[in-house]
Tab-separated table of N, CA, C and O in Angstrom:
chain	number	residue	atom	x	y	z
A	1	MET	N	0.867	-1.127	0.094
A	1	MET	CA	-0.003	0.010	-0.102
A	1	MET	C	0.936	1.261	0.080
A	1	MET	O	0.600	2.265	-0.440
A	2	GLU	N	2.118	1.066	0.667
A	2	GLU	CA	2.904	2.402	0.717
A	2	GLU	C	3.557	2.553	-0.748
A	2	GLU	O	3.700	3.877	-0.852
A	3	LEU	N	3.597	1.615	-1.493
A	3	LEU	CA	4.175	1.831	-2.817
A	3	LEU	C	3.259	2.631	-3.538
A	3	LEU	O	3.707	3.480	-4.373
A	4	ILE	N	1.976	2.399	-3.594
A	4	ILE	CA	1.110	2.992	-4.250
A	4	ILE	C	0.840	4.471	-3.618
A	4	ILE	O	0.989	5.428	-4.543
A	5	ALA	N	0.803	4.749	-2.373
A	5	ALA	CA	1.101	6.226	-2.041
A	5	ALA	C	2.214	7.047	-2.286
A	5	ALA	O	2.371	8.135	-2.789
A	6	ILE	N	3.532	6.294	-2.629
A	6	ILE	CA	4.718	6.761	-3.040
A	6	ILE	C	4.548	7.192	-4.512
A	6	ILE	O	4.761	8.438	-4.787
A	7	ILE	N	4.177	6.342	-5.090
A	7	ILE	CA	3.652	6.686	-6.791
A	7	ILE	C	2.497	7.817	-6.967
A	7	ILE	O	2.880	8.569	-7.543
A	8	LEU	N	1.690	7.797	-5.922
A	8	LEU	CA	0.724	9.020	-6.236
A	8	LEU	C	1.319	10.365	-5.887
A	8	LEU	O	1.014	11.172	-6.235
A	9	TRP	N	2.124	10.242	-4.772
A	9	TRP	CA	2.817	11.191	-4.147
A	9	TRP	C	3.656	12.040	-5.218
A	9	TRP	O	3.753	13.082	-5.420
A	10	VAL	N	4.571	11.077	-5.914
A	10	VAL	CA	5.464	11.638	-6.954
A	10	VAL	C	4.756	11.983	-8.161
A	10	VAL	O	5.163	13.183	-8.520
A	11	ILE	N	3.520	11.428	-8.511
A	11	ILE	CA	2.776	12.030	-9.612
A	11	ILE	C	2.342	13.397	-9.398
A	11	ILE	O	2.353	14.236	-10.163
A	12	ALA	N	1.812	13.576	-8.021
A	12	ALA	CA	1.087	14.597	-7.468
A	12	ALA	C	2.144	15.718	-7.717
A	12	ALA	O	2.062	17.048	-8.001
A	13	ALA	N	3.390	15.723	-7.097
A	13	ALA	CA	4.283	16.558	-7.047
A	13	ALA	C	4.939	16.982	-8.601
A	13	ALA	O	4.954	18.195	-8.772
A	14	VAL	N	4.810	15.889	-9.395
A	14	VAL	CA	5.224	16.329	-10.815
A	14	VAL	C	4.021	17.352	-11.306
A	14	VAL	O	4.553	18.123	-12.039
A	15	LEU	N	2.710	16.869	-11.166
A	15	LEU	CA	1.867	17.890	-11.649
A	15	LEU	C	1.712	19.073	-11.302
A	15	LEU	O	1.378	20.080	-11.764
A	16	PHE	N	2.154	19.309	-9.858
A	16	PHE	CA	1.796	20.668	-9.342
A	16	PHE	C	3.237	21.475	-9.694
A	16	PHE	O	2.855	22.520	-10.070
A	17	THR	N	4.288	20.764	-9.879
A	17	THR	CA	5.409	21.569	-10.479
A	17	THR	C	5.154	21.847	-11.898
A	17	THR	O	5.360	23.161	-12.387
A	18	ALA	N	4.466	21.134	-12.674
A	18	ALA	CA	4.121	21.348	-13.934
A	18	ALA	C	3.113	22.358	-14.235
A	18	ALA	O	3.286	23.080	-15.185
A	19	SER	N	2.315	22.426	-13.190
A	19	SER	CA	1.268	23.647	-13.196
A	19	SER	C	1.927	24.911	-13.281
A	19	SER	O	1.667	26.056	-13.937
A	20	PHE	N	3.026	25.177	-12.240
A	20	PHE	CA	3.845	26.148	-12.335
A	20	PHE	C	4.651	26.472	-13.501
A	20	PHE	O	4.792	27.686	-13.772
A	21	ASP	N	5.106	25.408	-13.992
A	21	ASP	CA	5.818	25.698	-15.366
A	21	ASP	C	4.976	26.187	-16.493
A	21	ASP	O	5.346	27.123	-17.289
A	22	MET	N	3.850	25.719	-16.371
A	22	MET	CA	2.961	26.073	-17.422
A	22	MET	C	2.577	27.706	-17.192
A	22	MET	O	2.654	28.435	-18.032
A	23	LEU	N	2.439	28.045	-16.152
A	23	LEU	CA	2.065	29.656	-15.784
A	23	LEU	C	3.474	30.249	-16.241
A	23	LEU	O	3.216	31.461	-16.710
A	24	ARG	N	4.573	29.776	-15.704
A	24	ARG	CA	5.709	30.445	-16.157
A	24	ARG	C	6.010	30.754	-17.548
A	24	ARG	O	6.367	31.632	-18.056
A	25	SER	N	5.679	29.624	-18.361
A	25	SER	CA	5.640	29.851	-20.003
A	25	SER	C	4.714	30.813	-20.437
A	25	SER	O	5.255	31.487	-21.471
A	26	VAL	N	3.575	30.939	-20.046
A	26	VAL	CA	2.818	32.167	-20.474
A	26	VAL	C	2.852	33.425	-20.028
A	26	VAL	O	2.177	34.376	-20.308
A	27	ASN	N	3.573	33.514	-18.938
A	27	ASN	CA	3.675	34.792	-18.154
A	27	ASN	C	5.253	34.887	-17.799
A	27	ASN	O	5.780	34.988	-16.736
A	28	PRO	N	5.869	34.918	-18.990
A	28	PRO	CA	7.536	35.238	-18.761
A	28	PRO	C	7.752	36.169	-17.846
A	28	PRO	O	8.926	36.345	-17.347
A	29	ASP	N	7.386	37.509	-18.169
A	29	ASP	CA	7.840	38.606	-17.560
A	29	ASP	C	6.822	39.318	-16.435
A	29	ASP	O	6.966	40.520	-16.046
A	30	THR	N	6.099	38.507	-15.981
A	30	THR	CA	5.214	39.018	-14.535
A	30	THR	C	5.261	38.061	-13.653
A	30	THR	O	5.727	36.901	-13.576
A	31	ARG	N	5.158	38.664	-12.477
A	31	ARG	CA	5.260	37.883	-11.153
A	31	ARG	C	3.914	37.186	-11.017
A	31	ARG	O	2.979	37.521	-11.232
A	32	LEU	N	4.130	35.844	-10.466
A	32	LEU	CA	3.177	34.892	-10.417
A	32	LEU	C	2.829	34.732	-8.916
A	32	LEU	O	3.713	34.486	-7.919
A	33	PRO	N	1.598	34.847	-8.525
A	33	PRO	CA	1.117	34.363	-7.307
A	33	PRO	C	1.295	32.938	-6.838
A	33	PRO	O	1.432	32.192	-7.779
A	34	PHE	N	1.604	32.730	-5.684
A	34	PHE	CA	1.873	31.557	-5.047
A	34	PHE	C	0.583	30.736	-5.136
A	34	PHE	O	0.471	29.465	-5.818
A	35	PHE	N	-0.357	30.829	-4.333
A	35	PHE	CA	-1.570	30.142	-4.165
A	35	PHE	C	-2.689	30.893	-4.261
A	35	PHE	O	-3.743	30.351	-5.059
A	36	PHE	N	-2.741	32.248	-4.268
A	36	PHE	CA	-3.962	32.962	-4.277
A	36	PHE	C	-3.702	33.853	-5.189
A	36	PHE	O	-2.727	34.651	-5.161
A	37	GLY	N	-4.744	34.508	-6.051
A	37	GLY	CA	-4.755	35.380	-6.848
A	37	GLY	C	-4.473	34.923	-8.281
A	37	GLY	O	-4.338	33.637	-8.662
A	38	ARG	N	-4.914	35.561	-9.447
A	38	ARG	CA	-4.917	35.193	-10.595
A	38	ARG	C	-3.572	36.048	-11.554
A	38	ARG	O	-3.353	37.194	-11.374
A	39	PRO	N	-2.807	35.195	-12.120
A	39	PRO	CA	-1.830	35.973	-13.002
A	39	PRO	C	-2.552	36.458	-14.246
A	39	PRO	O	-3.646	36.233	-14.531
A	40	PRO	N	-2.028	37.291	-15.048
A	40	PRO	CA	-2.554	37.911	-16.422
A	40	PRO	C	-3.121	37.019	-17.194
A	40	PRO	O	-4.007	37.057	-17.696
A	41	ASN	N	-2.253	35.870	-17.584
A	41	ASN	CA	-2.455	34.809	-18.559
A	41	ASN	C	-2.667	33.547	-17.532
A	41	ASN	O	-1.848	32.865	-16.921
A	42	ASN	N	-3.885	33.086	-17.587
A	42	ASN	CA	-4.173	32.016	-16.679
A	42	ASN	C	-4.899	30.661	-17.345
A	42	ASN	O	-5.968	30.794	-17.514
A	43	PRO	N	-4.320	29.986	-18.235
A	43	PRO	CA	-4.889	28.825	-19.060
A	43	PRO	C	-5.622	27.916	-17.820
A	43	PRO	O	-5.259	27.411	-17.043
A	44	PRO	N	-6.875	27.179	-18.448
A	44	PRO	CA	-7.586	26.548	-17.698
A	44	PRO	C	-6.748	24.976	-17.317
A	44	PRO	O	-7.178	24.422	-16.230
A	45	GLN	N	-5.655	24.751	-18.117
A	45	GLN	CA	-5.227	23.602	-17.997
A	45	GLN	C	-4.584	23.414	-16.569
A	45	GLN	O	-4.350	22.602	-15.745
A	46	VAL	N	-3.912	24.894	-16.126
A	46	VAL	CA	-3.431	24.947	-14.813
A	46	VAL	C	-4.321	24.395	-13.675
A	46	VAL	O	-4.053	23.790	-12.897
A	47	ALA	N	-5.542	24.892	-13.800
A	47	ALA	CA	-6.389	24.609	-12.645
A	47	ALA	C	-6.676	23.040	-12.770
A	47	ALA	O	-6.744	22.449	-11.669
A	48	VAL	N	-6.556	22.339	-13.615
A	48	VAL	CA	-7.052	20.942	-13.962
A	48	VAL	C	-5.744	20.096	-13.269
A	48	VAL	O	-5.927	19.268	-12.516
A	49	LEU	N	-4.645	20.653	-13.502
A	49	LEU	CA	-3.257	19.991	-13.164
A	49	LEU	C	-3.296	20.173	-11.521
A	49	LEU	O	-2.993	19.176	-11.041
A	50	ARG	N	-3.736	21.272	-10.968
A	50	ARG	CA	-3.688	21.639	-9.596
A	50	ARG	C	-4.669	20.740	-8.804
A	50	ARG	O	-4.537	20.309	-7.906
A	51	LEU	N	-5.893	20.638	-9.435
A	51	LEU	CA	-6.800	19.880	-8.932
A	51	LEU	C	-6.597	18.363	-8.861
A	51	LEU	O	-6.735	17.640	-7.815
A	52	LEU	N	-6.047	17.675	-10.137
A	52	LEU	CA	-5.312	16.302	-10.051
A	52	LEU	C	-4.291	15.952	-9.081
A	52	LEU	O	-4.359	15.074	-8.261
A	53	ALA	N	-3.473	17.107	-8.910
A	53	ALA	CA	-2.394	17.112	-7.861
A	53	ALA	C	-2.910	17.348	-6.502
A	53	ALA	O	-2.531	16.470	-5.541
A	54	PHE	N	-4.035	17.988	-6.258
A	54	PHE	CA	-4.725	17.977	-4.906
A	54	PHE	C	-5.174	16.634	-4.394
A	54	PHE	O	-5.244	16.194	-3.375
A	55	ILE	N	-5.660	16.257	-5.375
A	55	ILE	CA	-6.381	14.956	-5.161
A	55	ILE	C	-5.702	13.739	-4.844
A	55	ILE	O	-5.635	12.947	-4.032
A	56	LEU	N	-4.433	13.756	-5.711
A	56	LEU	CA	-3.472	12.619	-5.446
A	56	LEU	C	-2.631	12.844	-4.266
A	56	LEU	O	-2.321	11.996	-3.452
A	57	PHE	N	-2.480	14.126	-3.762
A	57	PHE	CA	-1.766	14.428	-2.498
A	57	PHE	C	-2.601	13.951	-1.338
A	57	PHE	O	-2.111	13.400	-0.589
A	58	LEU	N	-3.812	14.312	-1.588
A	58	LEU	CA	-4.685	13.821	-0.378
A	58	LEU	C	-4.694	12.284	-0.348
A	58	LEU	O	-4.764	11.765	0.916
A	59	ALA	N	-4.752	11.655	-1.389
A	59	ALA	CA	-4.945	10.294	-1.429
A	59	ALA	C	-3.478	9.656	-0.795
A	59	ALA	O	-3.672	8.635	0.001
A	60	SER	N	-2.400	9.995	-1.091
A	60	SER	CA	-1.161	9.615	-0.617
A	60	SER	C	-1.028	10.148	0.897
A	60	SER	O	-0.634	9.322	1.449
A	61	ALA	N	-1.511	11.413	1.340
A	61	ALA	CA	-1.390	11.780	2.434
A	61	ALA	C	-2.194	10.791	3.366
A	61	ALA	O	-1.687	10.402	4.572
A	62	TRP	N	-3.381	10.341	3.031
A	62	TRP	CA	-4.236	9.359	3.739
A	62	TRP	C	-3.477	8.086	4.067
A	62	TRP	O	-3.518	7.710	5.185
A	63	VAL	N	-2.955	7.553	2.990
A	63	VAL	CA	-1.928	6.306	3.206
A	63	VAL	C	-0.862	6.482	3.971
A	63	VAL	O	-0.715	5.747	4.915
A	64	PHE	N	-0.229	7.546	3.663
A	64	PHE	CA	1.040	8.114	4.808
A	64	PHE	C	0.730	8.052	6.166
A	64	PHE	O	1.413	7.882	6.911
A	65	SER	N	-0.600	8.777	6.511
A	65	SER	CA	-0.970	8.773	7.595
A	65	SER	C	-1.138	7.544	8.495
A	65	SER	O	-1.079	7.590	9.797
A	66	ASP	N	-1.836	6.681	7.690
A	66	ASP	CA	-2.200	5.379	8.397
A	66	ASP	C	-1.100	4.790	8.519
A	66	ASP	O	-0.918	4.048	9.411
A	67	ALA	N	0.019	4.861	7.631
A	67	ALA	CA	1.310	4.031	7.887
A	67	ALA	C	2.305	4.912	9.040
A	67	ALA	O	2.858	3.836	9.650
A	68	TYR	N	2.282	6.029	9.074
A	68	TYR	CA	3.355	6.446	9.708
A	68	TYR	C	2.976	7.454	10.842
A	68	TYR	O	3.718	8.202	11.378
A	69	GLY	N	1.571	7.526	11.044
A	69	GLY	CA	1.162	8.491	11.910
A	69	GLY	C	0.410	9.714	11.411
A	69	GLY	O	0.566	10.074	10.198
A	70	ARG	N	-0.446	10.500	12.120
A	70	ARG	CA	-1.177	11.647	11.711
A	70	ARG	C	-0.212	12.781	11.177
A	70	ARG	O	-0.894	13.306	10.004
A	71	ALA	N	0.666	13.152	11.661
A	71	ALA	CA	1.668	14.210	11.185
A	71	ALA	C	2.413	13.990	9.751
A	71	ALA	O	2.681	14.771	8.930
A	72	ALA	N	2.376	12.698	9.515
A	72	ALA	CA	3.045	12.302	8.122
A	72	ALA	C	2.365	12.802	6.942
A	72	ALA	O	3.265	13.278	5.852
A	73	GLY	N	1.033	12.687	6.820
A	73	GLY	CA	0.399	13.081	5.650
A	73	GLY	C	0.607	14.700	5.224
A	73	GLY	O	1.048	14.793	4.193
A	74	PRO	N	0.210	15.553	6.222
A	74	PRO	CA	0.586	16.886	5.880
A	74	PRO	C	2.030	17.237	5.598
A	74	PRO	O	2.311	18.027	4.740
A	75	PHE	N	3.025	16.432	6.194
A	75	PHE	CA	4.435	16.703	5.921
A	75	PHE	C	4.710	16.236	4.467
A	75	PHE	O	5.377	17.046	3.955
A	76	PHE	N	4.258	15.252	4.073
A	76	PHE	CA	4.182	14.804	2.703
A	76	PHE	C	3.842	15.599	1.704
A	76	PHE	O	4.351	15.753	0.738
A	77	ILE	N	2.517	16.276	1.875
A	77	ILE	CA	1.993	17.263	0.960
A	77	ILE	C	2.739	18.511	0.989
A	77	ILE	O	3.239	18.965	-0.174
A	78	VAL	N	3.389	18.920	2.123
A	78	VAL	CA	4.275	20.105	2.053
A	78	VAL	C	5.593	19.783	1.283
A	78	VAL	O	6.061	20.630	0.230
A	79	LEU	N	6.003	18.739	1.585
A	79	LEU	CA	7.436	18.152	0.877
A	79	LEU	C	7.210	18.017	-0.634
A	79	LEU	O	8.108	18.361	-1.447
A	80	GLY	N	5.914	17.509	-0.929
A	80	GLY	CA	5.600	17.497	-2.335
A	80	GLY	C	5.373	18.873	-3.189
A	80	GLY	O	5.727	18.876	-4.366
A	81	ALA	N	5.074	19.792	-2.308
A	81	ALA	CA	4.684	21.120	-3.043
A	81	ALA	C	5.998	22.013	-3.150
A	81	ALA	O	5.919	22.863	-3.834
A	82	LEU	N	6.896	21.651	-2.379
A	82	LEU	CA	8.192	22.453	-2.239
A	82	LEU	C	8.923	22.785	-3.559
A	82	LEU	O	9.175	23.898	-3.790
A	83	PRO	N	9.184	21.819	-4.677
A	83	PRO	CA	9.636	22.133	-5.900
A	83	PRO	C	8.914	22.993	-6.585
A	83	PRO	O	9.549	23.966	-7.230
A	84	GLY	N	7.556	22.899	-6.642
A	84	GLY	CA	6.899	23.851	-7.568
A	84	GLY	C	6.808	25.270	-7.066
A	84	GLY	O	6.918	26.369	-7.719
A	85	CYS	N	6.784	25.292	-5.617
A	85	CYS	CA	7.078	26.856	-4.844
A	85	CYS	C	8.270	27.179	-5.085
A	85	CYS	O	8.224	28.522	-5.309
A	86	LEU	N	9.154	26.479	-5.287
A	86	LEU	CA	10.819	26.999	-5.240
A	86	LEU	C	10.888	27.446	-6.751
A	86	LEU	O	11.542	28.482	-7.026
A	87	ARG	N	10.391	26.929	-7.704
A	87	ARG	CA	10.568	27.299	-9.029
A	87	ARG	C	9.638	28.429	-9.184
A	87	ARG	O	10.168	29.534	-10.156
A	88	ASN	N	8.688	28.620	-8.563
A	88	ASN	CA	7.664	29.806	-8.679
A	88	ASN	C	8.521	31.290	-7.919
A	88	ASN	O	8.632	31.980	-8.526
A	89	TYR	N	9.172	30.850	-6.759
A	89	TYR	CA	9.849	31.865	-6.128
A	89	TYR	C	11.241	32.269	-6.924
A	89	TYR	O	11.177	33.506	-7.110
A	90	LEU	N	11.858	31.357	-7.705
A	90	LEU	CA	12.774	31.863	-8.470
A	90	LEU	C	12.382	32.677	-9.685
A	90	LEU	O	13.072	33.520	-10.100
A	91	HIS	N	11.429	32.088	-10.184
A	91	HIS	CA	10.841	32.941	-11.430
A	91	HIS	C	10.500	34.233	-10.828
A	91	HIS	O	10.725	35.233	-11.549
A	92	ASN	N	9.733	34.408	-9.752
A	92	ASN	CA	9.332	35.934	-9.362
A	92	ASN	C	10.639	36.651	-8.961
A	92	ASN	O	10.715	38.060	-9.033
A	93	ARG	N	11.790	36.057	-8.442
A	93	ARG	CA	13.000	36.898	-8.061
A	93	ARG	C	13.659	37.124	-9.479
A	93	ARG	O	14.413	38.342	-9.574
A	94	ARG	N	13.458	36.279	-10.611
A	94	ARG	CA	14.180	36.766	-11.810
A	94	ARG	C	13.638	37.886	-12.313
A	94	ARG	O	14.164	38.802	-12.954
A	95	VAL	N	12.031	37.861	-12.490
A	95	VAL	CA	11.266	38.857	-12.944
A	95	VAL	C	11.610	40.301	-12.112
A	95	VAL	O	11.627	41.286	-12.646
A	96	ALA	N	11.572	40.002	-10.710
A	96	ALA	CA	11.981	41.505	-9.849
A	96	ALA	C	13.337	41.766	-10.380
A	96	ALA	O	13.671	43.134	-10.387
A	97	ALA	N	14.220	40.974	-10.558
A	97	ALA	CA	15.714	41.545	-10.920
A	97	ALA	C	15.620	42.200	-12.177
A	97	ALA	O	16.587	43.230	-12.419
A	98	ALA	N	14.914	41.585	-13.223
A	98	ALA	CA	14.901	42.262	-14.554
A	98	ALA	C	14.406	43.295	-14.705
A	98	ALA	O	14.615	44.357	-15.211
A	99	SER	N	13.220	43.581	-13.746
A	99	SER	CA	12.656	44.876	-13.671
A	99	SER	C	13.353	46.065	-13.109
A	99	SER	O	13.267	47.230	-13.134
A	100	GLU	N	14.080	45.626	-11.890
A	100	GLU	CA	15.243	46.608	-11.254
A	100	GLU	C	16.445	46.981	-12.290
A	100	GLU	O	16.761	48.289	-12.260
A	101	GLY	N	16.818	46.039	-12.747
A	101	GLY	CA	17.983	46.372	-13.753
A	101	GLY	C	17.443	46.876	-15.006
A	101	GLY	O	18.216	47.982	-15.539
A	102	GLY	N	16.301	46.966	-15.474
A	102	GLY	CA	15.658	47.350	-16.735
A	102	GLY	C	15.263	48.827	-16.221
A	102	GLY	O	15.095	49.689	-17.278
A	103	SER	N	15.045	49.104	-14.991
A	103	SER	CA	14.397	50.360	-14.854
A	103	SER	C	15.549	51.684	-14.379
A	103	SER	O	16.642	51.396	-13.984
């Protein structure tokens, strides 16, 4: 059962990171919100990817919580969301640096 949870968790992390990459590709010169707010160009595929990632994260967290205790589920969700958030942070830093250097 844990193998299924690991597979679901990896797929969810990839989907979540891919959703941020999709936003970065259609908004190359604008800052992107992390979780709340809408970027200027927001394709509907991003919402679908994030919904799938959310469902898969919840499913894997449920199994991890059963196997390793209550705190494991949220821990693994946060851990899986970190790569996408880090890529978004680096994108926003690059946009801010480009706007400071260009002004």
